[in-house]
Coordinates of C-alpha atoms and ligand atoms in Angstrom, one line a residue:
X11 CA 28.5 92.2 136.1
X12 CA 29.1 88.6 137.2
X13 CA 31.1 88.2 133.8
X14 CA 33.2 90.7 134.5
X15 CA 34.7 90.3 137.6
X16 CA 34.9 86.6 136.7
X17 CA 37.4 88.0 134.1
X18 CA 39.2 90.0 136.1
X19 CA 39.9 87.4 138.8
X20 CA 40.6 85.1 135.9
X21 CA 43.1 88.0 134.5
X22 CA 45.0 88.1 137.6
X23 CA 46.8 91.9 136.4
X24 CA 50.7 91.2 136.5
X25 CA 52.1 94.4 139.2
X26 CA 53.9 97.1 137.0
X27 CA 57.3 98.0 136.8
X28 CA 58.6 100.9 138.5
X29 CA 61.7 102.8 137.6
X30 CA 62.9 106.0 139.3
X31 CA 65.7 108.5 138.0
X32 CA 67.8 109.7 139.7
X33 CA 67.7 107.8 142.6
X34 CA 69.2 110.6 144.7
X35 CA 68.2 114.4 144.0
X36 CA 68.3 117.9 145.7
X37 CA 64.9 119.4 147.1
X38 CA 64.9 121.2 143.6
X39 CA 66.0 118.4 141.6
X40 CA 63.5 116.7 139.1
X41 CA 63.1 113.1 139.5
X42 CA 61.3 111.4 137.2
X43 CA 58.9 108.5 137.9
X44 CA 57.7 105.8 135.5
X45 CA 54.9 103.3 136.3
X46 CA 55.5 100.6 133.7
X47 CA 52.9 98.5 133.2
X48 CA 52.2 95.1 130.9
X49 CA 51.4 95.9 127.7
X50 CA 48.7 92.9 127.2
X51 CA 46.3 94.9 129.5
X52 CA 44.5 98.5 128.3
X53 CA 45.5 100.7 131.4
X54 CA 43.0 103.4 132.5
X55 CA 45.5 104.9 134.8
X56 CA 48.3 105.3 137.3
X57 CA 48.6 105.5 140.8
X58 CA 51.9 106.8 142.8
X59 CA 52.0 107.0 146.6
X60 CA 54.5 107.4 149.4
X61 CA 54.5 104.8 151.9
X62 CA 54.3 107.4 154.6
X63 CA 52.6 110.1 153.0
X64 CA 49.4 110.0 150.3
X65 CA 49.0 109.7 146.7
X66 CA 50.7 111.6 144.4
X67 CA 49.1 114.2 142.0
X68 CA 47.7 112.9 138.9
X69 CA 46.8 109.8 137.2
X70 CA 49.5 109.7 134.6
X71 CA 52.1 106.7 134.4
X72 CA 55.0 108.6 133.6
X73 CA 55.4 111.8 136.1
X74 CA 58.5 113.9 137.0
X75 CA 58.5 115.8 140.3
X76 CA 60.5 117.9 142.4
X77 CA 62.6 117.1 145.9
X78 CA 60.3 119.4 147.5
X79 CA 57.1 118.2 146.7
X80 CA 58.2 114.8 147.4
X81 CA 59.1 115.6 151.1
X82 CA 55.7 117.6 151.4
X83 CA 53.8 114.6 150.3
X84 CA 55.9 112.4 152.0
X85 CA 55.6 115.0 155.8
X86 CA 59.6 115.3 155.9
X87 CA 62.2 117.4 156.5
X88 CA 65.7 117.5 154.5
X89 CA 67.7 114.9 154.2
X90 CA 65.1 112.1 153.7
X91 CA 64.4 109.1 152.0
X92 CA 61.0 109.2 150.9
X93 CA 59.8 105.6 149.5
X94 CA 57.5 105.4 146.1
X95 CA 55.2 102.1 144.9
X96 CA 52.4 102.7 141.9
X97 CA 49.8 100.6 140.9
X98 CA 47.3 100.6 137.8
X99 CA 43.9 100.2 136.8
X100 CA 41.5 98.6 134.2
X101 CA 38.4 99.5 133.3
X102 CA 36.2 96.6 133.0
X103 CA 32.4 97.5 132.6
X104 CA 31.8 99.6 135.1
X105 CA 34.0 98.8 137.3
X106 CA 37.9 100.0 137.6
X107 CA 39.9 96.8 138.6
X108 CA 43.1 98.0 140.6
X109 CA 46.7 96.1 139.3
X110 CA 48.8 94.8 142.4
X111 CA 51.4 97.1 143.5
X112 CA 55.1 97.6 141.9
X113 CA 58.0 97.2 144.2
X114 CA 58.9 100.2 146.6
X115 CA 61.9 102.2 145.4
X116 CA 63.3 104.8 148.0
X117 CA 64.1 108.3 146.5
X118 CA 66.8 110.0 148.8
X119 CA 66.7 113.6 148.9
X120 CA 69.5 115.6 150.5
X121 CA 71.4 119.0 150.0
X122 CA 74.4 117.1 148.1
X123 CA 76.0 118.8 145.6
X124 CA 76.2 116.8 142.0
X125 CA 79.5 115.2 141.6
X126 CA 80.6 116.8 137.7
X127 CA 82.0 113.8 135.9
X128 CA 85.0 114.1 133.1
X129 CA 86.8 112.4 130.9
X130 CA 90.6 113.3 129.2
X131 CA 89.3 110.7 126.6
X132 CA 85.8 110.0 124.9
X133 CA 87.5 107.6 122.0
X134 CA 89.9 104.7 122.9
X135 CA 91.1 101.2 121.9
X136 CA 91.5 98.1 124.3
X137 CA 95.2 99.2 125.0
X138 CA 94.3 102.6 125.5
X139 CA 93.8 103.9 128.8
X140 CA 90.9 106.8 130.1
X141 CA 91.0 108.6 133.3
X142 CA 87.8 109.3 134.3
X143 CA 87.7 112.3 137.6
X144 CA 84.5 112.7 139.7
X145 CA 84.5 115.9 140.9
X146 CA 83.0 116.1 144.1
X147 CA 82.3 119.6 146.0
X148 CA 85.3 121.1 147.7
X149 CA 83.4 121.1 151.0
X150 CA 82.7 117.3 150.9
X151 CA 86.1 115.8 151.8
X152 CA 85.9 112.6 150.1
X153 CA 88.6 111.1 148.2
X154 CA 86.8 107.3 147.2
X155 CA 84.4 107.7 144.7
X156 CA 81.6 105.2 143.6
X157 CA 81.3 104.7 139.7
X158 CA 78.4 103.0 137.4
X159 CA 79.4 101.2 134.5
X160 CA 76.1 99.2 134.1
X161 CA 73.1 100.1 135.6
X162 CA 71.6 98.1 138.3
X163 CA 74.8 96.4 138.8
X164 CA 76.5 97.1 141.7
X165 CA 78.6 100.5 141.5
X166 CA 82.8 100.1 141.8
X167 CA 84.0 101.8 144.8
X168 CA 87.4 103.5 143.4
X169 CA 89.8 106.8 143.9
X170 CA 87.9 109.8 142.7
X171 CA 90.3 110.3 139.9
X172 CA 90.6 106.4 138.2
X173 CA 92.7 105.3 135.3
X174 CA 91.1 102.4 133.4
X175 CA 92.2 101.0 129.9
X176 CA 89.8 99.9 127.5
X177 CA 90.0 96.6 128.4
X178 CA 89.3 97.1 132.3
X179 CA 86.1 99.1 131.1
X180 CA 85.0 96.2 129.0
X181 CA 84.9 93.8 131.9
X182 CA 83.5 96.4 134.1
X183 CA 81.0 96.6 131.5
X184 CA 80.4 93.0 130.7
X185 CA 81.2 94.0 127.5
X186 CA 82.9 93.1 123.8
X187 CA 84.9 95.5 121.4
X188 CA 83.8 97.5 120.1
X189 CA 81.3 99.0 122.6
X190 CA 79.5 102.0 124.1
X191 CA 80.4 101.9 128.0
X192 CA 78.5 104.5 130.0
X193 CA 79.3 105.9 133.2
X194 CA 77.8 108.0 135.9
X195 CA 79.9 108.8 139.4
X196 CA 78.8 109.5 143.0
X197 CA 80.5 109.4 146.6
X198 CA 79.0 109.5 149.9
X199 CA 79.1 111.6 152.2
X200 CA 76.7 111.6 155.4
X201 CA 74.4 110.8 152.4
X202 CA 75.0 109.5 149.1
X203 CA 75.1 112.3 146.9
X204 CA 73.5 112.1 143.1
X205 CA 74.7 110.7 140.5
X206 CA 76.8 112.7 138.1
X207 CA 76.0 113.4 134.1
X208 CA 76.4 110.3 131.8
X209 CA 79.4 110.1 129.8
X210 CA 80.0 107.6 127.1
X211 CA 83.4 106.1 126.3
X212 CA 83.6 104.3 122.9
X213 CA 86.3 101.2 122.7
X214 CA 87.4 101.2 119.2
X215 CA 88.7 97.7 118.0
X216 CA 92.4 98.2 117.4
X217 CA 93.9 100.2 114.9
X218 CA 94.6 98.3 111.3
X219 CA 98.3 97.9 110.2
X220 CA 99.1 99.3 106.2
X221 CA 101.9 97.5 104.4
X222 CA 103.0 97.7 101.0
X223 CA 105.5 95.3 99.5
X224 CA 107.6 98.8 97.9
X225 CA 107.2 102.2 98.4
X226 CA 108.4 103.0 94.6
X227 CA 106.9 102.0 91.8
X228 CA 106.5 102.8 88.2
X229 CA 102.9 102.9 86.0
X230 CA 103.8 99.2 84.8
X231 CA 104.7 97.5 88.4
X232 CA 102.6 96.8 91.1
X233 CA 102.5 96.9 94.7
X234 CA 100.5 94.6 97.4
X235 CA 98.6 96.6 99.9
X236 CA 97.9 94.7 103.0
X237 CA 95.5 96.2 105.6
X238 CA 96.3 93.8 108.5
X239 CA 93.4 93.8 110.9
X240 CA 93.4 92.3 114.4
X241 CA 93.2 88.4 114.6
X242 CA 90.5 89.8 117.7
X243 CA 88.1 91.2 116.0
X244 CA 85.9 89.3 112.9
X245 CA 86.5 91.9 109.7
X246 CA 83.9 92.6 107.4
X247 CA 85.5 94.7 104.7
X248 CA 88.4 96.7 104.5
X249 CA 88.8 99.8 103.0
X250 CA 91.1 102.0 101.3
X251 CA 91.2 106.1 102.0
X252 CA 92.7 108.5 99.4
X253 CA 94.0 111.2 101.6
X254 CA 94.3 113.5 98.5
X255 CA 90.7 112.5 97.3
X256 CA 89.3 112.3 100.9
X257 CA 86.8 109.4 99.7
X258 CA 87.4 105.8 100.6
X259 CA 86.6 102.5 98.3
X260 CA 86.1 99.0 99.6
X261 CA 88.7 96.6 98.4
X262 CA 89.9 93.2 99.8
X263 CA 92.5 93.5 103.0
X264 CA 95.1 92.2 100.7
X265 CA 95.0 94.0 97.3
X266 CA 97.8 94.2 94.6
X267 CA 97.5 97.4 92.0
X268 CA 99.8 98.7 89.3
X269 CA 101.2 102.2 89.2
X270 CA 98.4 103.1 86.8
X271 CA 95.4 102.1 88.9
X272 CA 96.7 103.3 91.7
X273 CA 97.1 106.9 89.5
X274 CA 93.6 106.6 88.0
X275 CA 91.8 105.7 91.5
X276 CA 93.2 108.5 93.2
X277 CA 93.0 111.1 89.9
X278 CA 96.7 111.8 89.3
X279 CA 99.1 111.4 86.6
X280 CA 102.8 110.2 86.8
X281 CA 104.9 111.3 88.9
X282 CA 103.0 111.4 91.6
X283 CA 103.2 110.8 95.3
X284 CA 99.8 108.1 96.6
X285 CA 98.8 109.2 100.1
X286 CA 96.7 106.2 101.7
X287 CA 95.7 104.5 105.0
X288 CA 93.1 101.9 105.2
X289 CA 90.2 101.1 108.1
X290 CA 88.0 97.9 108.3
X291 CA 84.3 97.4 109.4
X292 CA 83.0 94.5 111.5
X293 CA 79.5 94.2 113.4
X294 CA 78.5 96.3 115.9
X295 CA 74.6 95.1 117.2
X296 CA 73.3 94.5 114.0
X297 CA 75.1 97.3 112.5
X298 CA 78.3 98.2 111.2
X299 CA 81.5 100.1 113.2
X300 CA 84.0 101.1 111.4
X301 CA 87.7 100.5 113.2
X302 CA 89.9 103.8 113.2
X303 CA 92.4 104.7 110.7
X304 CA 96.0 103.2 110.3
X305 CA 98.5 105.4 109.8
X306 CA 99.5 107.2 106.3
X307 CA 101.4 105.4 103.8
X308 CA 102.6 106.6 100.7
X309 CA 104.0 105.3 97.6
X310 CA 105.9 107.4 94.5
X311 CA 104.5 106.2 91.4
X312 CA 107.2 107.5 88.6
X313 CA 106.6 107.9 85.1
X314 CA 108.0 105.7 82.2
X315 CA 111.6 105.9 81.6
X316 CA 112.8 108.1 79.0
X317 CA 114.5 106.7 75.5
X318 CA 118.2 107.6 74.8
X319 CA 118.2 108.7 71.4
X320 CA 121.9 109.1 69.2
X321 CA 122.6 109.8 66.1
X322 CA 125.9 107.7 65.7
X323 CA 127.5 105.5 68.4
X324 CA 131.1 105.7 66.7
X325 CA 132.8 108.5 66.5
X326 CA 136.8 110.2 67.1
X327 CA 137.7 113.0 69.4
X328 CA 136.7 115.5 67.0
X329 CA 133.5 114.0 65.8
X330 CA 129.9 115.6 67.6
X331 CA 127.2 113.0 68.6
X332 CA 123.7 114.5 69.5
X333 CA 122.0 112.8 72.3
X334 CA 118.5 113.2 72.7
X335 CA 116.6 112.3 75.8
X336 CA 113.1 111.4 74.2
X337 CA 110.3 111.6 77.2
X338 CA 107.0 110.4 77.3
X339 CA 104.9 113.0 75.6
X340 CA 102.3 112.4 78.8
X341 CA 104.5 114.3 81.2
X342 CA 105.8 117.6 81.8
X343 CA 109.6 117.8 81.9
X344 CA 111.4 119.9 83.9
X345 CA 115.1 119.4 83.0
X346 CA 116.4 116.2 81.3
X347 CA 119.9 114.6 82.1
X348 CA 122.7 112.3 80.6
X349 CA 124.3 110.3 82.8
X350 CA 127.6 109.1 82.3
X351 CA 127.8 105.2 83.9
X352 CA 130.2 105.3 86.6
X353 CA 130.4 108.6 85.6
X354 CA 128.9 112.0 86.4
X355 CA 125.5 114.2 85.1
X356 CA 125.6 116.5 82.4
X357 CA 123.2 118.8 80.8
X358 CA 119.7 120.1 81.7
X359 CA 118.5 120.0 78.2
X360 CA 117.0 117.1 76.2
X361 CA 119.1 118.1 73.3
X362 CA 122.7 117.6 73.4
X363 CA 125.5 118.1 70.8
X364 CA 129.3 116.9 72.5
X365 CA 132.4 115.9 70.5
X366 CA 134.2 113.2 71.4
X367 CA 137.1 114.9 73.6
X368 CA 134.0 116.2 75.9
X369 CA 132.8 113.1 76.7
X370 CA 136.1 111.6 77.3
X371 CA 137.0 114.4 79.5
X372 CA 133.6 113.7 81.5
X373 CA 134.2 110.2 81.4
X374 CA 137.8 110.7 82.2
X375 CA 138.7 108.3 80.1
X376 CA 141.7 109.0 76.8
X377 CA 140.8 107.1 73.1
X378 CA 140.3 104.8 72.3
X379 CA 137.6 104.1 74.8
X380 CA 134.0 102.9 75.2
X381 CA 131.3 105.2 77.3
X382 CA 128.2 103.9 78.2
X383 CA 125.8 107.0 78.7
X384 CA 121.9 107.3 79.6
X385 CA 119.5 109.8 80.4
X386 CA 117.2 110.8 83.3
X387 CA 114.4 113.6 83.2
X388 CA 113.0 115.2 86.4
X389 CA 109.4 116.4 86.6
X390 CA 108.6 118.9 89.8
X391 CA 106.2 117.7 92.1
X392 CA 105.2 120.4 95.2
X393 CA 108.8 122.0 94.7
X394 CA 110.8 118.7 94.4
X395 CA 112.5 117.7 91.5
X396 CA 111.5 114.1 90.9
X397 CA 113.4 112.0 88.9
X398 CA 112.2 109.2 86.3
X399 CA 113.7 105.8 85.9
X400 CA 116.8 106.2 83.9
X401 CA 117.1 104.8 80.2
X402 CA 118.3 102.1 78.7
X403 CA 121.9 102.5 78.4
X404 CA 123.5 103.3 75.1
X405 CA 127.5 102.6 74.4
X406 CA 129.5 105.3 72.6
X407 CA 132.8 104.1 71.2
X408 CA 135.6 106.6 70.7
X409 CA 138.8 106.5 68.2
X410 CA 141.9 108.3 67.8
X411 CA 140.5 110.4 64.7
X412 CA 143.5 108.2 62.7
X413 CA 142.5 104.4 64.0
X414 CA 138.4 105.9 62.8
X415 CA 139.7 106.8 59.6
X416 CA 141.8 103.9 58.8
X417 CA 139.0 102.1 60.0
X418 CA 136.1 103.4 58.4
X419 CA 137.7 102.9 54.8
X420 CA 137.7 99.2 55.0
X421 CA 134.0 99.3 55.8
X422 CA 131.7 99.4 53.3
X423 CA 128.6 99.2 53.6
X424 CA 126.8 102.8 54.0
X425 CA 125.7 105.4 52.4
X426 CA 126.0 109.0 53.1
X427 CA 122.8 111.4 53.8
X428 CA 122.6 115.2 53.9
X429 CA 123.7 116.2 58.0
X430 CA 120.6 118.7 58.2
X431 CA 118.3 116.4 57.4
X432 CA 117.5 114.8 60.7
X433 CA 119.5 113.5 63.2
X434 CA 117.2 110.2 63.6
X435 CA 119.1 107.3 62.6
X436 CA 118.2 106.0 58.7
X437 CA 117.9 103.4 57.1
X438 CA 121.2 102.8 55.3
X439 CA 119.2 101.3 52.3
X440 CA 116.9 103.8 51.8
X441 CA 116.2 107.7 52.1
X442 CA 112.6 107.7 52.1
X443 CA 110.9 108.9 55.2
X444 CA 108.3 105.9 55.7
X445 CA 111.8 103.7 56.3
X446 CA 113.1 106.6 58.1
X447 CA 110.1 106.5 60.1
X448 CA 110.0 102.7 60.2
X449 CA 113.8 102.7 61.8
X450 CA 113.2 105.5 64.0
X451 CA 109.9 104.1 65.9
X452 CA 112.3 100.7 65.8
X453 CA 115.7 102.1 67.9
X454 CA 112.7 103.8 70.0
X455 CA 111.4 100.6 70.9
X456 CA 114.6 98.2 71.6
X457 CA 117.2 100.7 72.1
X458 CA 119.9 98.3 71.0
X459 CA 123.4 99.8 70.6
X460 CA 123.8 100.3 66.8
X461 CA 127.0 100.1 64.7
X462 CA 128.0 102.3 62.1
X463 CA 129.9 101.2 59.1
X464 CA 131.5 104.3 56.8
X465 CA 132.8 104.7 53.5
X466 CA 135.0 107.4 53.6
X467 CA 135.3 109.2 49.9
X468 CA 138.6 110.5 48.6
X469 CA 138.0 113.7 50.6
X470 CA 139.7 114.9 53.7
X471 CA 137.9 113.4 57.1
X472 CA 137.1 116.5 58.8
X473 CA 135.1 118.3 56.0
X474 CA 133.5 114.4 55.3
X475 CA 132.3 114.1 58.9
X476 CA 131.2 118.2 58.8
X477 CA 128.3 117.7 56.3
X478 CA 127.2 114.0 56.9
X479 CA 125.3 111.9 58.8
X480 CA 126.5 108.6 59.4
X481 CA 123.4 105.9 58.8
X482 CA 123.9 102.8 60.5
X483 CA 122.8 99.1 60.7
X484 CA 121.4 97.8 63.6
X485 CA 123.7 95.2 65.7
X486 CA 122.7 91.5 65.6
Ligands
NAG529 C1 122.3 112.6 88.2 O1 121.0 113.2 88.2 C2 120.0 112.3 88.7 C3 118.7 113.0 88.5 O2 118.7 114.3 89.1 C4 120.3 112.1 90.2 O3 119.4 111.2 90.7 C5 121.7 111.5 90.3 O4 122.0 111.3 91.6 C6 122.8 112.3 89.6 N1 124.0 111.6 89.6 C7 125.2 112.1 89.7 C8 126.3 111.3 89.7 O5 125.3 113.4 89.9
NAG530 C1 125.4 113.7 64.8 O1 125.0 115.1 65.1 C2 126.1 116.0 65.2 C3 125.5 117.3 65.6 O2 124.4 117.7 64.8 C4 126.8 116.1 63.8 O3 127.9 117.0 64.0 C5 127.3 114.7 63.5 O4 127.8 114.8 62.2 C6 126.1 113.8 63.4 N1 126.7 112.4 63.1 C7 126.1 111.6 62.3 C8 126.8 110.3 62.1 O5 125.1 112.0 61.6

């Protein structure tokens, strides 16, 4: 017995805590009261009283009673402030050793209405402003309201309707982006009324910036993305969203990507349009918070450009040239197109036959005269015709059909194929098709303007030119 009150007076029991909420209630409002005491000591119970009244029911530490039976322990009427302390115990042996008290808290209890809190905005940046409006009963005439940005700090005194930006609402909150600030509004009237619902604003750190060095590229070229983030804020990734896959990947803030990755991270082939906007992340209280969205930006990605494919590149006004606009076998082609330089389109087929007095007249141009033509195909993307890159330009000379003749007969160094063979260039040395394929899949590659050198036989020109195909030597 002598040991233990030895320990308790040696223990010396720290007082509890108390905490009361809300502060200010209606008779049947809950209020709810918590006895808080050290965890170090094993608590047999708790003990509320009014300092007027008696003890209050039971022996728990955490209670929640109403207005009303708060003013009948407390023997008052309507509007009161009835004042609450607690106390624990410890059971030591035998004997239960009483805590000192807590401090008193008042509870005020009056026929107030609520004031009803809102917000027009629950999500804003620094720059961004909220207007928070505490409603207050139309039979209170109040027009200064009381708002509570942290609790037990003292409450701002402000119009009932208040426009703040995210920055005021920081400081008011003693706060850093990005943050949580909560607020609760009351106003007095005789009284001071309770509090109103908490609302929670979040400050977003400031919207990233996306920039792209172009907005047009092909599969081969690249482009820099640059998410610029806030000098403000300390960034801890960045990430890029694919509107069109709706899934985002974590890449550094300044990222350069060809055409092609671009196409195989977001799924699509060539042509296509890249939707993307980019967010970062930075540390939020030992987590992460991810900063909103920029806005969209989007870059065309075409496909490869087509090879200009002819079958001679000399020819009179009566002669034919077939053009062929050879397209990647990858896409789907929707129309191809030759393009005169400095002239205009023609044709919506890959496959074109044209004498020499047709492209003059389109080039508007009389013999003897050089025209430089190349060729375009358009794919359709979501109902828009989208062209490709236009290829290499190929230079088609035209005679007089007399100044071709004379000419061709001093030449000499050709040989004559069958006309419905093919009308891919040859190999003027050789008929078989490995060369022919050899020479094709060259002029494919490099397409070089090619010369063609003709022996004309005794025969008439026209009926020469009808059934042959002009091989030619490639230019130096
Ligand atoms: C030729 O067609 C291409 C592809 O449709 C187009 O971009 C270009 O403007 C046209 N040019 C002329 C001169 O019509
Ligand atoms: C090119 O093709 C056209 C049309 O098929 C033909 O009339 C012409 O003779 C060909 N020219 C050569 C040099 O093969």
């Amino acid at each position: 017995m002598d040991q233990h009150l030895l320990l308790v007076i040696l223990m010396s029991f720290l007082p509890p805590k108390l905490t009361v909420n809300p502060l200010v209630i209606r008779e049947r409002d809950s209020v709810t009261l918590n006895c808080q005491t050290p965890s170090s000591v094993s608590v047999d119970h708790c003990q509320f009283f009014t300092l007027r009244g008696q003890t209050l029911r039971d022996s728990s530490c955490l209670q929640t009673l109403t207005g009303t039976e708060l003013l009948v322990a407390d023997h008052q009427r309507l509007p009161a402030k009835v004042e609450v302390t607690c106390f624990y115990t410890v059971k030591l042996g035998e004997v239960n050793s009483p805590s000192p008290h807590s401090e008193t808290l008042s509870i005020s209890i009056n026929s107030l209405l609520q004031p009803k809190l809102t917000l027009n905005s629950m999500m804003i940046t620094e720059t961004d402003s909220v207007t928070l409006n505490c409603q207050t009963p139309s039979t209170v005439p109040v027009t200064q309201c009381y708002f509570y940005f942290v609790r037990g700090k003292p409450s701002q005194r402000f119009s009932c309707l208040k426009t703040l930006t995210g920055s005021e609402l920081l400081m008011l909150s003693l706060q850093n982006v990005p943050a949580e600030v909560e607020v609760t509004c009351f106003y007095l009237s005789t009284y001071q009324s309770p509090e109103s619902h908490m609302l929670s604003i979040t400050i977003q750190p400031p919207r990233p910036k996306l920039t792209m060095t172009t907005s047009l590229i092909t599969e081969d070229e690249s482009v820099t993305l640059n998410c610029q983030t806030p000098s403000s804020v300390s960034v801890l990734d960045c990430f890029f969203y694919s509107v069109r896959e709706q899934s985002s990947r974590r890449i550094s803030c300044v990222k350069t990507l060809t055409g092609a990755e671009l196409l195989k991270m977001t799924h699509q082939n060539s042509p296509a349009e890249v939707e993307i906007k980019c967010y970062y992340t930075v540390k939020l209280k030992g987590g992460q918070y991810q900063s909103p969205d920029s806005k969209i930006s989007s870059i065309t990605i075409r496909s490869r450009q087509p090879q200009l494919i002819i079958n001679t590149s000399l020819i009179t006004e009566t002669d034919s040239v077939t053009l062929k606009c050879q397209t990647p076998s990858s896409v789907s082609v929707y129309q191809c197109h030759f393009h005169i330089v400095n002239g205009g389109n023609f044709s919506d087929v890959c496959l074109q036959t044209l004498t020499g007095t047709e492209l003059l007249n389109m080039a508007h141009q009389s013999p003897p005269a050089e025209v430089k033509v190349t060729c375009v195909y358009t794919v359709k993307l979501r109902e828009l015709n989208f062209p490709s890159p236009y290829s290499e330009a190929h230079t088609l000379t035209i005679h007089l059909t007399d100044t071709a003749t004379q000419m061709s007969s001093t030449t000499s160094i050709c040989t004559l194929t069958s006309a419905d063979k093919s009308m891919n260039p040859t190999s003027s040395d050789s008929n078989t098709d490995s060369e022919k394929l050899k020479d094709q899949k060259h002029q494919n590659e490099d397409s070089e303007t090619y010369h063609v050198y003709v022996t004309i036989p005794e025969e008439p020109a026209e009926s020469v030119l009808k059934n042959t195909m002009y091989s030619f030597l490639q230019a130096h």
